[in-house]
Tab-separated table of C-alpha atoms in Angstrom:
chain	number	residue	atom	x	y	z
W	1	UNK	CA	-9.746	-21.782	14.334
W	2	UNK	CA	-6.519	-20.068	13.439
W	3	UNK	CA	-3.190	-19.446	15.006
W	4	UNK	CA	-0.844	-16.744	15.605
W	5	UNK	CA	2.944	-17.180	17.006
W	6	UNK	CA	5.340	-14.487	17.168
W	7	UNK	CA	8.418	-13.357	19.019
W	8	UNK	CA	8.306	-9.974	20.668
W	9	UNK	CA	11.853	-7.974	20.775
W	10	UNK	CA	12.908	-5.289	23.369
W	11	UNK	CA	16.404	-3.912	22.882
W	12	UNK	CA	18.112	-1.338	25.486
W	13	UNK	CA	18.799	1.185	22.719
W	14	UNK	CA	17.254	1.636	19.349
W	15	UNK	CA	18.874	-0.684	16.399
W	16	UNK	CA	19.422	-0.622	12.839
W	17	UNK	CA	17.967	-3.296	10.380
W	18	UNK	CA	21.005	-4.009	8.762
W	19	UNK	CA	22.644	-4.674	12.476
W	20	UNK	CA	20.179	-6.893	13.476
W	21	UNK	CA	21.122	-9.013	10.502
W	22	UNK	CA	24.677	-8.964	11.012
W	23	UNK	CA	24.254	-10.622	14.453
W	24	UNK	CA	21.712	-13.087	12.476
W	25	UNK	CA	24.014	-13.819	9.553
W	26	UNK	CA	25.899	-15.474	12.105
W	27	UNK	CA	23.185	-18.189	12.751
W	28	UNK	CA	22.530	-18.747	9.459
W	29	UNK	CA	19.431	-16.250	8.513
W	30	UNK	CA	19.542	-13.965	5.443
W	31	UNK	CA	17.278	-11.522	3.898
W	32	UNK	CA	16.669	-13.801	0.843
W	33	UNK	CA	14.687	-15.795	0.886
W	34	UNK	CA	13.199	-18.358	-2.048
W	35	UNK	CA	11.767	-15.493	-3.798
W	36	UNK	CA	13.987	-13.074	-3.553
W	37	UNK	CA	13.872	-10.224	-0.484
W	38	UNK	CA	10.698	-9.151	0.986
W	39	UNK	CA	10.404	-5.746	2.557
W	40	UNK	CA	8.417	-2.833	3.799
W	41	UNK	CA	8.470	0.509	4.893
W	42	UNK	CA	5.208	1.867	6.318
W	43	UNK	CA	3.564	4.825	4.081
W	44	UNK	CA	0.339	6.719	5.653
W	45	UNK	CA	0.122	3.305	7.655
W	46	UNK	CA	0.221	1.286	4.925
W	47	UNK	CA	2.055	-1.663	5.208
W	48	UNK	CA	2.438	-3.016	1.434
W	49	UNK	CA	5.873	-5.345	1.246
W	50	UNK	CA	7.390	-5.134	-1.577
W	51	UNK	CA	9.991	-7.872	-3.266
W	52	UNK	CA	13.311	-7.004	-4.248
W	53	UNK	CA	16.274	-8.663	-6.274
W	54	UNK	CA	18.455	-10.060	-3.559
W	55	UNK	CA	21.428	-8.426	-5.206
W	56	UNK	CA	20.022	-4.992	-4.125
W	57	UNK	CA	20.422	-6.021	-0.934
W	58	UNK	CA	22.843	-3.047	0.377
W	59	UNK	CA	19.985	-0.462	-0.968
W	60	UNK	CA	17.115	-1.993	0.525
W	61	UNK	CA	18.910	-2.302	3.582
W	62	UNK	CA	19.611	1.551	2.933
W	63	UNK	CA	16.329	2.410	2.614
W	64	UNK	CA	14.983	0.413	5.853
W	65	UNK	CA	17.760	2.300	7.739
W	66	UNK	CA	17.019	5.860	6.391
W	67	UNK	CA	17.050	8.445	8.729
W	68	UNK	CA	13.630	9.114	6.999
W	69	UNK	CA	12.322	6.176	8.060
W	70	UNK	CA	13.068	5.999	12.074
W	71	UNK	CA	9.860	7.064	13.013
W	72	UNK	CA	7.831	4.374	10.654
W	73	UNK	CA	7.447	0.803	11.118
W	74	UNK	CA	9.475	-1.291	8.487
W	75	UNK	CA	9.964	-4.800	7.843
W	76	UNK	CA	12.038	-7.813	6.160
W	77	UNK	CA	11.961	-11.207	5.785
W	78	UNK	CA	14.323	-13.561	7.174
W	79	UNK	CA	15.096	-17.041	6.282
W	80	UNK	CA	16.922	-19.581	7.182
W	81	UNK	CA	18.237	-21.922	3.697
W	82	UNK	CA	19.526	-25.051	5.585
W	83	UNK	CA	16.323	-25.388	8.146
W	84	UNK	CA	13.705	-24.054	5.223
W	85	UNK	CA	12.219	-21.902	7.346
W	86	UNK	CA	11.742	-18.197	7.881
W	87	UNK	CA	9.349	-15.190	8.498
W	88	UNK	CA	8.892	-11.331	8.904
W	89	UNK	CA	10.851	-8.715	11.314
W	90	UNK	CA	8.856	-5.581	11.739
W	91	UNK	CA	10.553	-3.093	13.376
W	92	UNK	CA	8.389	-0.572	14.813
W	93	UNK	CA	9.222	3.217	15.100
W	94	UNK	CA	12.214	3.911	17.325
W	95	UNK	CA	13.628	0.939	16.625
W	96	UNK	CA	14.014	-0.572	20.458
W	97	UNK	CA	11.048	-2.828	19.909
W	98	UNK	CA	10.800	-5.389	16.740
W	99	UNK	CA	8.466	-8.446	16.534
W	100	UNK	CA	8.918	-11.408	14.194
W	101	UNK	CA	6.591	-13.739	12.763
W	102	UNK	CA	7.177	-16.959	11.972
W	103	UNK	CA	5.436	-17.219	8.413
W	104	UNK	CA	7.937	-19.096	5.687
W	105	UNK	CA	7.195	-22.752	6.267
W	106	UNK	CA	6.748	-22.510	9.931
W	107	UNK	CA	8.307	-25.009	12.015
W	108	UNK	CA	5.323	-27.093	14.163
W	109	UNK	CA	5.986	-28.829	17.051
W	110	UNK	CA	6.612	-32.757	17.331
W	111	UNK	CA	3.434	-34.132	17.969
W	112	UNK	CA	1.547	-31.078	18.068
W	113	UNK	CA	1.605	-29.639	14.734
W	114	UNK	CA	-0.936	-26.939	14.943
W	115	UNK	CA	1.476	-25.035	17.585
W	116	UNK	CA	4.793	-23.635	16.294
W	117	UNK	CA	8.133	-24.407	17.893
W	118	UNK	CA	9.201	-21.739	19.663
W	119	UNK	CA	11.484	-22.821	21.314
W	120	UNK	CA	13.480	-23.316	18.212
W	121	UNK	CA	13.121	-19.766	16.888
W	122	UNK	CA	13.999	-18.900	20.439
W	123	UNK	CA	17.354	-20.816	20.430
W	124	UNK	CA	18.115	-19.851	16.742
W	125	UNK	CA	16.662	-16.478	16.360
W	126	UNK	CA	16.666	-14.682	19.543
W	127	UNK	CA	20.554	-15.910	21.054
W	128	UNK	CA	21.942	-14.420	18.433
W	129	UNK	CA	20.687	-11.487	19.363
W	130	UNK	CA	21.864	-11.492	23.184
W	131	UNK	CA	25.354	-10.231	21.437
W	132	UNK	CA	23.668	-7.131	20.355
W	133	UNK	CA	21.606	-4.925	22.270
W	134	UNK	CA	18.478	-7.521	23.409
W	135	UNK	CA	16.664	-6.650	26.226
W	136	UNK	CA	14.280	-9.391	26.687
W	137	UNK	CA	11.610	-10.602	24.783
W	138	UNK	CA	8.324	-12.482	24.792
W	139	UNK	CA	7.425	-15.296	22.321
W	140	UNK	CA	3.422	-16.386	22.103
W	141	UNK	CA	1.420	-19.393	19.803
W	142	UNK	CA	-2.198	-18.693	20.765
W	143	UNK	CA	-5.925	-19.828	18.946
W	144	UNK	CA	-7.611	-17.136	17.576
């Protein structure tokens, strides 16, 4: 049996990538992660990530943000260096509705290590967000 957890994001009016990380940045989360940045932007529904230098950081954020690429999902890793944790923000087209994954060393909870702690990507992921434009969102850990 597997697992899946994930954080779905509603925001009142559509948001950029590199925004979203501003009001992140504040928490602690960056795009780089141990390997460098991870990214995506969808092509003929194709969703191949690709890794990037982290000092190309202002293009790839460019290139997420495109006007090109409003109406396709894209994605990028966050991560968080002083918990060791991270995972993937895919924002879909439109850009008022973004999930993220938990998927860099996911954080289990205490005494229950198959189920992910939500409530910590809750406290540390979504607040931050509550300064932008966050409408709500809805976090899940289910068995598959």
């Amino acid at each position: 049996m597997s697992r899946t957890a994930d954080i779905d994001l509603t925001f009142h009016q559509e948001v950029t990538v590199a925004g979203t990380l501003r009001l992140l940045a504040g928490r602690g989360w960056t795009p780089a992660e141990p390997l460098g940045i991870s990214c995506m932007v969808e092509d003929d529904g194709d969703f191949d990530w690709s890794r990037e230098d982290p000092m190309d950081k202002p293009q790839v954020l460019a290139r997420l943000d495109a006007p090109e690429a409003r109406d396709l999902h894209v994605g990028i890793s966050v991560y968080r260096p002083d918990a060791e944790t991270g995972g993937t923000l895919l924002f879909c087209p439109g850009r008022q509705t973004a999930s993220f994954t938990p998927s860099i060393n996911r954080r289990s909870l205490p005494g229950a290590t198959e189920m992910t702690d939500l409530a910590w990507y809750i406290q540390e992921l979504v607040h931050p967000l509550l300064a932008g434009d966050l409408l709500g969102y809805e976090a899940r850990d289910t068995a598959d």
